[in-house]
């Protein structure tokens, strides 16, 4: 369990998700049978399954054997140094050094490192990556254990630690890539960040050390300046090596000692300083606006005055648990307000965690409607006052304790099926931030023993500790738009000051029913049962026509995933009521089921680990959901109620429409969203269902009665629904439950299908320019489209072709031309509503490079048309596919999507496991033929985003 949620300042302004929830376990298990020490000053132990050590040169290592996934190893090289360590002439060079690690080492020349790993099925970006932040740099590798790949990967880690080449030519080539990454970060969010960061982190080194650096230094630094950073900071006393996976721990420890033990610690190392964020005794306010901003946002930071201390003792862990209870309950309260007919927030939440490593804070955030900043701020502060004066209620605390306990219980039950990447991340945090890693058995036993000892008074006391004027910063961000009122800094201060002595009423917690369904329906008969032994699947058909496809697995001990579909979707409705049909599912989810409002339903589910949500798509309607085996019946009850008792609540409808109107109100002011909207409209020839962002007129066209009628129509007949369940299921045990809740669903003899509504891409060659934005950056999208004779074999060839093309695009356009930070091709091959394909290549770049890079892309396509992929690239594609399938076939979510796709398209589901012959049969000749068939230079659409006329020149800051 992570002790807090790290808050990345570079994505500070985009906060559209609430904190995750917990669920309740009725009965808990004493994990060890022994009570934990009552002395809370006792140090938290290290998980006994970890081998942790330190070499004589100061390098720390962590090793753990873990077989999820099998035959895979997670490798990390963590460096306790980031952009804070840069000298004034090195801004951006900590991050640049990270880039150079992939451009040649003492054992791998230039791009040989990437080539070696690709030949082993390792994907650049997905399995091979790194990041640099203020305080740290972390390299990540996920590799198979087969052949010599693990040995080579350890050599790579060793080279990164002490062996990056820094060839002059490679440095100069990488300048272009890093500057393109810098370019991607420009825009409204960065401009607003540059304004509020000096207030939030005032008088600290953090405000002047954003990891991306400055364009001027990136373009002009000399080679020795970069090498100096590497020499000063890449040293064993600041490093940790992490190895988690399907390995022999003892042998790996010997390997690490042999490889890293000879790294030399500097005789006079540069001091690795801890930089603080000075406290201030008053509250500060910053209001920033931008013409390209998309949302009205409020951020409140109640910063701690001292640097965070290491959480070493049971008492520290107990304190963290109190923090989680407080912020979880407050987030729930705030979220309830988003359900109002005229909500003050579209999204809102609270949590305690790090702003940067040097400072923790109690933090609140909200996305509010246009002209709603003052109201949203007042409501947020009023809720704070309620907690300060009256605290939380016993029922709130009891409910959230149950959620928390269930979350730990679920993690404990999955302890033998935990992914290696999760452990690797924990150990990196232990090294960098001293986060305890006692293991889930300890953590689960801790909450079992101590959670009930946390009183309501303990939690309520945090309000007085956190919610003070001292060291508090309020940040308001908003679009700069005519007719929109944005409060001044003085007005925001006045609102904050006006809270003192304000009258507020205590929160009233509503009573919740004890069961979802009072009258359990009579079970239906199973009219047919079929086993597909090759893939371990059972098909059940019930008397009402409902089909259930069951795939028991042992991949996770406490997970069952569900999806369902029925042909139809909103395609069966005319264009003039499209928006009502497309939003009917969301309106019902906002409203709830039966006698449960959405708020009441979430409270009821707080002691359950189950969810189910209806959807209405373009060609089908259905469900998605998940549950633990213990709460499987609850998931089925939710499905039954969404069929038979969707709640009709006009206030919830108004809330839904109000929030989405506000969300979409300013999206098109952002150049990227504006461009996406234009792309969708061009690709669909302005079809009303083509996918452009909805306008206010579109939202006004959604009718409550009309949407409810359509929802009920879509879910009135269960006869043509197929349900899929994958996970820890006992087929015989769940048959009666399926018969009760699915077999008893209403059904008719009517069989329905979807309709082709006529969305088609334009014919011939279409080239469009989209002018939007002030920053010097472009986006290029080239799409090849057309009709085809659909088959699974043809779809596989197209997707394999695109994988081969991706290798060359990265190699040629990024690495050799240094023209982009990222570039990618993807393919979509569809059987419905008509047989067609789309292959799209997209990349961001400097406006002046659009045509040169576009030509280079077409040149690479032409090479594949002329010659097919190279033999080396074909081998990389094949090996990547093999490695991916090895992992996929041990994943519940893969089986769920693969089974649904097979049934929906009429394919034989047995083919899911029959991949080796298909991969082996892939060849250069067939891919060359596929390239010539689908890359038609007389049939493509090229859409380019350019800055508006008169846009500002590039800035070096």
PDB file of C-alpha atoms in Angstrom, residues 514-765:
ATOM      1  CA  UNK A 514     -29.451  -3.410   4.076  1.00  0.00           C
ATOM      2  CA  UNK A 515     -30.039  -5.193   0.753  1.00  0.00           C
ATOM      3  CA  UNK A 516     -30.202  -4.371  -2.940  1.00  0.00           C
ATOM      4  CA  UNK A 517     -33.013  -6.767  -3.802  1.00  0.00           C
ATOM      5  CA  UNK A 518     -35.791  -7.624  -1.367  1.00  0.00           C
ATOM      6  CA  UNK A 519     -37.568 -10.224  -3.492  1.00  0.00           C
ATOM      7  CA  UNK A 520     -35.004 -12.536  -5.051  1.00  0.00           C
ATOM      8  CA  UNK A 521     -36.330 -13.874  -8.388  1.00  0.00           C
ATOM      9  CA  UNK A 522     -36.870 -17.570  -8.969  1.00  0.00           C
ATOM     10  CA  UNK A 523     -33.999 -19.214 -10.862  1.00  0.00           C
ATOM     11  CA  UNK A 524     -34.476 -20.163 -14.510  1.00  0.00           C
ATOM     12  CA  UNK A 525     -33.556 -23.394 -16.195  1.00  0.00           C
ATOM     13  CA  UNK A 526     -30.299 -23.952 -18.029  1.00  0.00           C
ATOM     14  CA  UNK A 527     -31.443 -25.137 -21.447  1.00  0.00           C
ATOM     15  CA  UNK A 528     -28.017 -25.846 -22.895  1.00  0.00           C
ATOM     16  CA  UNK A 529     -24.496 -26.366 -21.607  1.00  0.00           C
ATOM     17  CA  UNK A 530     -21.443 -26.650 -23.836  1.00  0.00           C
ATOM     18  CA  UNK A 531     -17.785 -27.102 -22.961  1.00  0.00           C
ATOM     19  CA  UNK A 532     -14.934 -25.825 -25.127  1.00  0.00           C
ATOM     20  CA  UNK A 533     -12.193 -27.967 -23.656  1.00  0.00           C
ATOM     21  CA  UNK A 534      -9.362 -26.525 -25.759  1.00  0.00           C
ATOM     22  CA  UNK A 535      -9.620 -23.201 -23.932  1.00  0.00           C
ATOM     23  CA  UNK A 536     -11.349 -24.270 -20.710  1.00  0.00           C
ATOM     24  CA  UNK A 537     -14.566 -22.404 -21.425  1.00  0.00           C
ATOM     25  CA  UNK A 538     -18.145 -23.330 -20.509  1.00  0.00           C
ATOM     26  CA  UNK A 539     -21.178 -21.881 -22.320  1.00  0.00           C
ATOM     27  CA  UNK A 540     -24.527 -21.783 -20.548  1.00  0.00           C
ATOM     28  CA  UNK A 541     -27.811 -20.855 -22.170  1.00  0.00           C
ATOM     29  CA  UNK A 542     -30.838 -20.066 -20.026  1.00  0.00           C
ATOM     30  CA  UNK A 543     -34.533 -20.409 -20.772  1.00  0.00           C
ATOM     31  CA  UNK A 544     -34.853 -16.685 -21.494  1.00  0.00           C
ATOM     32  CA  UNK A 545     -32.122 -16.878 -24.163  1.00  0.00           C
ATOM     33  CA  UNK A 546     -29.325 -15.283 -22.136  1.00  0.00           C
ATOM     34  CA  UNK A 547     -25.948 -16.863 -22.811  1.00  0.00           C
ATOM     35  CA  UNK A 548     -23.115 -16.913 -20.266  1.00  0.00           C
ATOM     36  CA  UNK A 549     -19.529 -17.729 -21.300  1.00  0.00           C
ATOM     37  CA  UNK A 550     -17.406 -18.780 -18.309  1.00  0.00           C
ATOM     38  CA  UNK A 551     -13.614 -18.963 -18.223  1.00  0.00           C
ATOM     39  CA  UNK A 552     -12.227 -20.082 -14.840  1.00  0.00           C
ATOM     40  CA  UNK A 553      -8.610 -19.058 -14.247  1.00  0.00           C
ATOM     41  CA  UNK A 554      -6.089 -19.039 -11.412  1.00  0.00           C
ATOM     42  CA  UNK A 555      -4.337 -15.856 -12.546  1.00  0.00           C
ATOM     43  CA  UNK A 556      -5.790 -13.842  -9.643  1.00  0.00           C
ATOM     44  CA  UNK A 557      -7.201 -15.242  -6.415  1.00  0.00           C
ATOM     45  CA  UNK A 558      -9.679 -12.467  -5.734  1.00  0.00           C
ATOM     46  CA  UNK A 559     -10.776 -11.255  -9.158  1.00  0.00           C
ATOM     47  CA  UNK A 560     -13.696 -11.945 -11.475  1.00  0.00           C
ATOM     48  CA  UNK A 561     -14.121  -9.732 -14.543  1.00  0.00           C
ATOM     49  CA  UNK A 562     -17.340  -9.385 -16.497  1.00  0.00           C
ATOM     50  CA  UNK A 563     -18.510  -7.919 -19.779  1.00  0.00           C
ATOM     51  CA  UNK A 564     -21.673  -8.389 -21.840  1.00  0.00           C
ATOM     52  CA  UNK A 565     -23.121  -7.283 -25.139  1.00  0.00           C
ATOM     53  CA  UNK A 566     -26.274  -7.325 -27.230  1.00  0.00           C
ATOM     54  CA  UNK A 567     -26.399  -6.150 -30.875  1.00  0.00           C
ATOM     55  CA  UNK A 568     -28.037  -2.799 -31.504  1.00  0.00           C
ATOM     56  CA  UNK A 569     -26.597   0.108 -29.568  1.00  0.00           C
ATOM     57  CA  UNK A 570     -27.642   3.622 -30.452  1.00  0.00           C
ATOM     58  CA  UNK A 571     -27.284   2.842 -34.155  1.00  0.00           C
ATOM     59  CA  UNK A 572     -30.955   1.765 -34.164  1.00  0.00           C
ATOM     60  CA  UNK A 573     -32.069   5.349 -33.483  1.00  0.00           C
ATOM     61  CA  UNK A 574     -32.260   8.199 -35.970  1.00  0.00           C
ATOM     62  CA  UNK A 575     -29.748  11.043 -36.133  1.00  0.00           C
ATOM     63  CA  UNK A 576     -32.157  13.592 -34.659  1.00  0.00           C
ATOM     64  CA  UNK A 577     -32.299  11.717 -31.311  1.00  0.00           C
ATOM     65  CA  UNK A 578     -28.717  10.485 -31.370  1.00  0.00           C
ATOM     66  CA  UNK A 579     -27.525  12.502 -28.369  1.00  0.00           C
ATOM     67  CA  UNK A 580     -30.345  11.271 -26.181  1.00  0.00           C
ATOM     68  CA  UNK A 581     -29.531   7.680 -27.116  1.00  0.00           C
ATOM     69  CA  UNK A 582     -25.769   8.102 -26.704  1.00  0.00           C
ATOM     70  CA  UNK A 583     -26.163   9.547 -23.185  1.00  0.00           C
ATOM     71  CA  UNK A 584     -28.943   7.326 -21.860  1.00  0.00           C
ATOM     72  CA  UNK A 585     -26.499   4.987 -20.106  1.00  0.00           C
ATOM     73  CA  UNK A 586     -24.678   7.846 -18.354  1.00  0.00           C
ATOM     74  CA  UNK A 587     -27.951   9.380 -17.210  1.00  0.00           C
ATOM     75  CA  UNK A 588     -29.055   6.098 -15.635  1.00  0.00           C
ATOM     76  CA  UNK A 589     -25.681   5.600 -13.937  1.00  0.00           C
ATOM     77  CA  UNK A 590     -25.956   9.113 -12.506  1.00  0.00           C
ATOM     78  CA  UNK A 591     -29.457   8.310 -11.219  1.00  0.00           C
ATOM     79  CA  UNK A 592     -28.980   4.909  -9.566  1.00  0.00           C
ATOM     80  CA  UNK A 593     -31.178   1.819  -9.413  1.00  0.00           C
ATOM     81  CA  UNK A 594     -34.380   0.874  -7.608  1.00  0.00           C
ATOM     82  CA  UNK A 595     -34.705   2.888  -4.401  1.00  0.00           C
ATOM     83  CA  UNK A 596     -30.996   3.739  -4.390  1.00  0.00           C
ATOM     84  CA  UNK A 597     -29.798   7.107  -5.610  1.00  0.00           C
ATOM     85  CA  UNK A 598     -26.261   7.054  -6.960  1.00  0.00           C
ATOM     86  CA  UNK A 599     -24.976   8.447  -3.638  1.00  0.00           C
ATOM     87  CA  UNK A 600     -26.916   5.839  -1.658  1.00  0.00           C
ATOM     88  CA  UNK A 601     -25.755   3.089  -3.995  1.00  0.00           C
ATOM     89  CA  UNK A 602     -22.106   3.999  -3.514  1.00  0.00           C
ATOM     90  CA  UNK A 603     -22.580   4.000   0.254  1.00  0.00           C
ATOM     91  CA  UNK A 604     -24.263   0.605   0.095  1.00  0.00           C
ATOM     92  CA  UNK A 605     -21.383  -0.770  -1.983  1.00  0.00           C
ATOM     93  CA  UNK A 606     -18.778   0.594   0.433  1.00  0.00           C
ATOM     94  CA  UNK A 607     -18.634  -2.772   2.192  1.00  0.00           C
ATOM     95  CA  UNK A 608     -18.736  -4.714  -1.059  1.00  0.00           C
ATOM     96  CA  UNK A 609     -16.082  -5.237  -3.701  1.00  0.00           C
ATOM     97  CA  UNK A 610     -18.342  -5.326  -6.738  1.00  0.00           C
ATOM     98  CA  UNK A 611     -19.361  -3.030  -9.563  1.00  0.00           C
ATOM     99  CA  UNK A 612     -21.376  -3.223 -12.781  1.00  0.00           C
ATOM    100  CA  UNK A 613     -22.078  -0.459 -15.273  1.00  0.00           C
ATOM    101  CA  UNK A 614     -24.377  -0.464 -18.293  1.00  0.00           C
ATOM    102  CA  UNK A 615     -23.238   1.006 -21.603  1.00  0.00           C
ATOM    103  CA  UNK A 616     -24.842   1.856 -24.935  1.00  0.00           C
ATOM    104  CA  UNK A 617     -22.292   1.950 -27.751  1.00  0.00           C
ATOM    105  CA  UNK A 618     -22.612   2.514 -31.467  1.00  0.00           C
ATOM    106  CA  UNK A 619     -23.283  -1.137 -32.397  1.00  0.00           C
ATOM    107  CA  UNK A 620     -24.101  -2.818 -29.098  1.00  0.00           C
ATOM    108  CA  UNK A 621     -25.263  -2.267 -25.567  1.00  0.00           C
ATOM    109  CA  UNK A 622     -24.104  -4.206 -22.566  1.00  0.00           C
ATOM    110  CA  UNK A 623     -22.269  -4.194 -19.247  1.00  0.00           C
ATOM    111  CA  UNK A 624     -18.805  -4.114 -17.757  1.00  0.00           C
ATOM    112  CA  UNK A 625     -17.908  -4.938 -14.191  1.00  0.00           C
ATOM    113  CA  UNK A 626     -15.810  -6.831 -11.699  1.00  0.00           C
ATOM    114  CA  UNK A 627     -16.092  -8.471  -8.297  1.00  0.00           C
ATOM    115  CA  UNK A 628     -14.321 -10.636  -5.807  1.00  0.00           C
ATOM    116  CA  UNK A 629     -15.688 -14.169  -5.496  1.00  0.00           C
ATOM    117  CA  UNK A 630     -17.225 -13.179  -2.153  1.00  0.00           C
ATOM    118  CA  UNK A 631     -19.182 -10.300  -3.727  1.00  0.00           C
ATOM    119  CA  UNK A 632     -19.971 -11.958  -7.047  1.00  0.00           C
ATOM    120  CA  UNK A 633     -23.679 -12.097  -6.202  1.00  0.00           C
ATOM    121  CA  UNK A 634     -23.738  -8.348  -5.572  1.00  0.00           C
ATOM    122  CA  UNK A 635     -22.421  -7.726  -9.089  1.00  0.00           C
ATOM    123  CA  UNK A 636     -25.179  -9.947 -10.509  1.00  0.00           C
ATOM    124  CA  UNK A 637     -27.788  -8.094  -8.449  1.00  0.00           C
ATOM    125  CA  UNK A 638     -26.572  -4.787  -9.875  1.00  0.00           C
ATOM    126  CA  UNK A 639     -26.899  -6.157 -13.413  1.00  0.00           C
ATOM    127  CA  UNK A 640     -30.413  -7.397 -12.631  1.00  0.00           C
ATOM    128  CA  UNK A 641     -31.455  -4.014 -11.261  1.00  0.00           C
ATOM    129  CA  UNK A 642     -29.991  -2.054 -14.183  1.00  0.00           C
ATOM    130  CA  UNK A 643     -32.177  -4.242 -16.415  1.00  0.00           C
ATOM    131  CA  UNK A 644     -35.355  -4.204 -14.355  1.00  0.00           C
ATOM    132  CA  UNK A 645     -35.299  -1.095 -12.144  1.00  0.00           C
ATOM    133  CA  UNK A 646     -33.273   1.810 -13.593  1.00  0.00           C
ATOM    134  CA  UNK A 647     -34.006   4.845 -11.449  1.00  0.00           C
ATOM    135  CA  UNK A 648     -35.833   7.744 -13.054  1.00  0.00           C
ATOM    136  CA  UNK A 649     -34.478  10.917 -11.433  1.00  0.00           C
ATOM    137  CA  UNK A 650     -34.777  14.242 -13.232  1.00  0.00           C
ATOM    138  CA  UNK A 651     -32.500  16.005 -10.732  1.00  0.00           C
ATOM    139  CA  UNK A 652     -29.740  13.516 -11.555  1.00  0.00           C
ATOM    140  CA  UNK A 653     -30.408  14.102 -15.249  1.00  0.00           C
ATOM    141  CA  UNK A 654     -29.966  17.850 -14.765  1.00  0.00           C
ATOM    142  CA  UNK A 655     -26.749  17.196 -12.827  1.00  0.00           C
ATOM    143  CA  UNK A 656     -25.404  14.982 -15.611  1.00  0.00           C
ATOM    144  CA  UNK A 657     -26.166  17.521 -18.342  1.00  0.00           C
ATOM    145  CA  UNK A 658     -24.848  20.457 -16.293  1.00  0.00           C
ATOM    146  CA  UNK A 659     -21.522  18.758 -15.650  1.00  0.00           C
ATOM    147  CA  UNK A 660     -20.947  17.688 -19.234  1.00  0.00           C
ATOM    148  CA  UNK A 661     -21.936  21.068 -20.623  1.00  0.00           C
ATOM    149  CA  UNK A 662     -19.349  22.624 -18.343  1.00  0.00           C
ATOM    150  CA  UNK A 663     -16.664  20.078 -19.224  1.00  0.00           C
ATOM    151  CA  UNK A 664     -17.059  20.655 -22.967  1.00  0.00           C
ATOM    152  CA  UNK A 665     -17.627  24.403 -22.740  1.00  0.00           C
ATOM    153  CA  UNK A 666     -14.022  25.460 -23.302  1.00  0.00           C
ATOM    154  CA  UNK A 667     -12.375  22.352 -24.721  1.00  0.00           C
ATOM    155  CA  UNK A 668     -12.046  23.837 -28.181  1.00  0.00           C
ATOM    156  CA  UNK A 669      -9.953  26.699 -26.832  1.00  0.00           C
ATOM    157  CA  UNK A 670      -7.158  24.156 -26.445  1.00  0.00           C
ATOM    158  CA  UNK A 671      -5.307  23.586 -29.755  1.00  0.00           C
ATOM    159  CA  UNK A 672      -4.985  19.820 -29.199  1.00  0.00           C
ATOM    160  CA  UNK A 673      -8.696  19.340 -28.516  1.00  0.00           C
ATOM    161  CA  UNK A 674      -9.572  21.683 -31.380  1.00  0.00           C
ATOM    162  CA  UNK A 675      -7.385  19.577 -33.658  1.00  0.00           C
ATOM    163  CA  UNK A 676      -8.919  16.304 -32.428  1.00  0.00           C
ATOM    164  CA  UNK A 677     -12.374  17.695 -33.128  1.00  0.00           C
ATOM    165  CA  UNK A 678     -11.386  18.696 -36.669  1.00  0.00           C
ATOM    166  CA  UNK A 679      -9.784  15.304 -37.317  1.00  0.00           C
ATOM    167  CA  UNK A 680     -12.953  13.451 -36.317  1.00  0.00           C
ATOM    168  CA  UNK A 681     -15.144  15.711 -38.433  1.00  0.00           C
ATOM    169  CA  UNK A 682     -12.888  15.462 -41.487  1.00  0.00           C
ATOM    170  CA  UNK A 683     -12.536  11.676 -41.184  1.00  0.00           C
ATOM    171  CA  UNK A 684     -16.323  11.228 -40.941  1.00  0.00           C
ATOM    172  CA  UNK A 685     -17.143  13.882 -43.563  1.00  0.00           C
ATOM    173  CA  UNK A 686     -18.984  15.863 -40.876  1.00  0.00           C
ATOM    174  CA  UNK A 687     -21.366  13.035 -40.093  1.00  0.00           C
ATOM    175  CA  UNK A 688     -23.526  14.008 -37.072  1.00  0.00           C
ATOM    176  CA  UNK A 689     -22.322  10.837 -35.334  1.00  0.00           C
ATOM    177  CA  UNK A 690     -18.749  11.119 -36.505  1.00  0.00           C
ATOM    178  CA  UNK A 691     -17.294  11.890 -33.114  1.00  0.00           C
ATOM    179  CA  UNK A 692     -16.737  15.640 -32.933  1.00  0.00           C
ATOM    180  CA  UNK A 693     -17.037  17.236 -29.501  1.00  0.00           C
ATOM    181  CA  UNK A 694     -20.665  18.001 -28.569  1.00  0.00           C
ATOM    182  CA  UNK A 695     -21.803  21.624 -28.603  1.00  0.00           C
ATOM    183  CA  UNK A 696     -24.122  23.263 -26.062  1.00  0.00           C
ATOM    184  CA  UNK A 697     -26.907  22.823 -28.598  1.00  0.00           C
ATOM    185  CA  UNK A 698     -26.188  19.086 -28.706  1.00  0.00           C
ATOM    186  CA  UNK A 699     -26.447  18.838 -24.906  1.00  0.00           C
ATOM    187  CA  UNK A 700     -29.669  20.840 -24.958  1.00  0.00           C
ATOM    188  CA  UNK A 701     -31.124  18.304 -27.398  1.00  0.00           C
ATOM    189  CA  UNK A 702     -30.851  15.478 -24.852  1.00  0.00           C
ATOM    190  CA  UNK A 703     -34.325  14.743 -23.513  1.00  0.00           C
ATOM    191  CA  UNK A 704     -34.822  13.094 -20.127  1.00  0.00           C
ATOM    192  CA  UNK A 705     -37.971  11.139 -20.978  1.00  0.00           C
ATOM    193  CA  UNK A 706     -36.575  10.261 -24.394  1.00  0.00           C
ATOM    194  CA  UNK A 707     -33.278   8.992 -22.959  1.00  0.00           C
ATOM    195  CA  UNK A 708     -35.011   6.911 -20.268  1.00  0.00           C
ATOM    196  CA  UNK A 709     -37.315   5.393 -22.886  1.00  0.00           C
ATOM    197  CA  UNK A 710     -34.352   4.446 -25.071  1.00  0.00           C
ATOM    198  CA  UNK A 711     -32.438   2.960 -22.153  1.00  0.00           C
ATOM    199  CA  UNK A 712     -35.388   0.774 -21.219  1.00  0.00           C
ATOM    200  CA  UNK A 713     -35.766  -0.316 -24.832  1.00  0.00           C
ATOM    201  CA  UNK A 714     -32.113  -1.318 -25.044  1.00  0.00           C
ATOM    202  CA  UNK A 715     -32.370  -3.399 -21.863  1.00  0.00           C
ATOM    203  CA  UNK A 716     -35.942  -4.665 -22.135  1.00  0.00           C
ATOM    204  CA  UNK A 717     -35.014  -7.886 -23.912  1.00  0.00           C
ATOM    205  CA  UNK A 718     -32.228 -10.009 -22.428  1.00  0.00           C
ATOM    206  CA  UNK A 719     -32.653 -12.820 -24.964  1.00  0.00           C
ATOM    207  CA  UNK A 720     -29.851 -11.630 -27.249  1.00  0.00           C
ATOM    208  CA  UNK A 721     -27.355 -10.791 -24.483  1.00  0.00           C
ATOM    209  CA  UNK A 722     -24.120 -12.712 -24.087  1.00  0.00           C
ATOM    210  CA  UNK A 723     -22.279 -12.397 -20.766  1.00  0.00           C
ATOM    211  CA  UNK A 724     -18.608 -13.220 -20.225  1.00  0.00           C
ATOM    212  CA  UNK A 725     -17.076 -14.036 -16.840  1.00  0.00           C
ATOM    213  CA  UNK A 726     -13.336 -14.590 -16.425  1.00  0.00           C
ATOM    214  CA  UNK A 727     -11.431 -15.168 -13.203  1.00  0.00           C
ATOM    215  CA  UNK A 728     -11.562 -17.165  -9.993  1.00  0.00           C
ATOM    216  CA  UNK A 729     -14.937 -18.796 -10.585  1.00  0.00           C
ATOM    217  CA  UNK A 730     -16.307 -22.207  -9.711  1.00  0.00           C
ATOM    218  CA  UNK A 731     -18.691 -22.998 -12.570  1.00  0.00           C
ATOM    219  CA  UNK A 732     -20.918 -25.348 -10.593  1.00  0.00           C
ATOM    220  CA  UNK A 733     -21.078 -22.966  -7.649  1.00  0.00           C
ATOM    221  CA  UNK A 734     -22.125 -19.896  -9.640  1.00  0.00           C
ATOM    222  CA  UNK A 735     -24.647 -21.632 -11.912  1.00  0.00           C
ATOM    223  CA  UNK A 736     -27.523 -21.097  -9.428  1.00  0.00           C
ATOM    224  CA  UNK A 737     -26.613 -17.418  -9.047  1.00  0.00           C
ATOM    225  CA  UNK A 738     -26.468 -16.914 -12.810  1.00  0.00           C
ATOM    226  CA  UNK A 739     -29.794 -18.707 -13.202  1.00  0.00           C
ATOM    227  CA  UNK A 740     -31.340 -16.454 -10.548  1.00  0.00           C
ATOM    228  CA  UNK A 741     -30.179 -13.043 -11.676  1.00  0.00           C
ATOM    229  CA  UNK A 742     -29.503 -13.476 -15.413  1.00  0.00           C
ATOM    230  CA  UNK A 743     -31.866 -16.342 -16.216  1.00  0.00           C
ATOM    231  CA  UNK A 744     -34.777 -14.439 -14.676  1.00  0.00           C
ATOM    232  CA  UNK A 745     -34.262 -11.290 -16.746  1.00  0.00           C
ATOM    233  CA  UNK A 746     -37.170 -10.234 -18.981  1.00  0.00           C
ATOM    234  CA  UNK A 747     -36.971 -11.507 -22.550  1.00  0.00           C
ATOM    235  CA  UNK A 748     -38.950 -11.552 -25.771  1.00  0.00           C
ATOM    236  CA  UNK A 749     -38.585 -13.488 -28.971  1.00  0.00           C
ATOM    237  CA  UNK A 750     -37.441 -10.386 -30.822  1.00  0.00           C
ATOM    238  CA  UNK A 751     -33.945 -10.598 -32.278  1.00  0.00           C
ATOM    239  CA  UNK A 752     -32.281  -7.285 -33.028  1.00  0.00           C
ATOM    240  CA  UNK A 753     -29.158  -6.140 -34.808  1.00  0.00           C
ATOM    241  CA  UNK A 754     -27.225  -2.948 -35.281  1.00  0.00           C
ATOM    242  CA  UNK A 755     -27.582  -0.625 -38.272  1.00  0.00           C
ATOM    243  CA  UNK A 756     -24.955   0.912 -40.510  1.00  0.00           C
ATOM    244  CA  UNK A 757     -25.505   4.667 -40.043  1.00  0.00           C
ATOM    245  CA  UNK A 758     -23.258   5.506 -42.993  1.00  0.00           C
ATOM    246  CA  UNK A 759     -20.132   6.988 -41.418  1.00  0.00           C
ATOM    247  CA  UNK A 760     -17.384   6.882 -44.071  1.00  0.00           C
ATOM    248  CA  UNK A 761     -13.985   8.561 -44.555  1.00  0.00           C
ATOM    249  CA  UNK A 762     -13.436  10.848 -47.553  1.00  0.00           C
ATOM    250  CA  UNK A 763     -12.308   9.394 -50.882  1.00  0.00           C
ATOM    251  CA  UNK A 764      -9.048  10.147 -52.663  1.00  0.00           C
ATOM    252  CA  UNK A 765      -6.203  12.253 -51.290  1.00  0.00           C
TER     253      UNK A 765
END
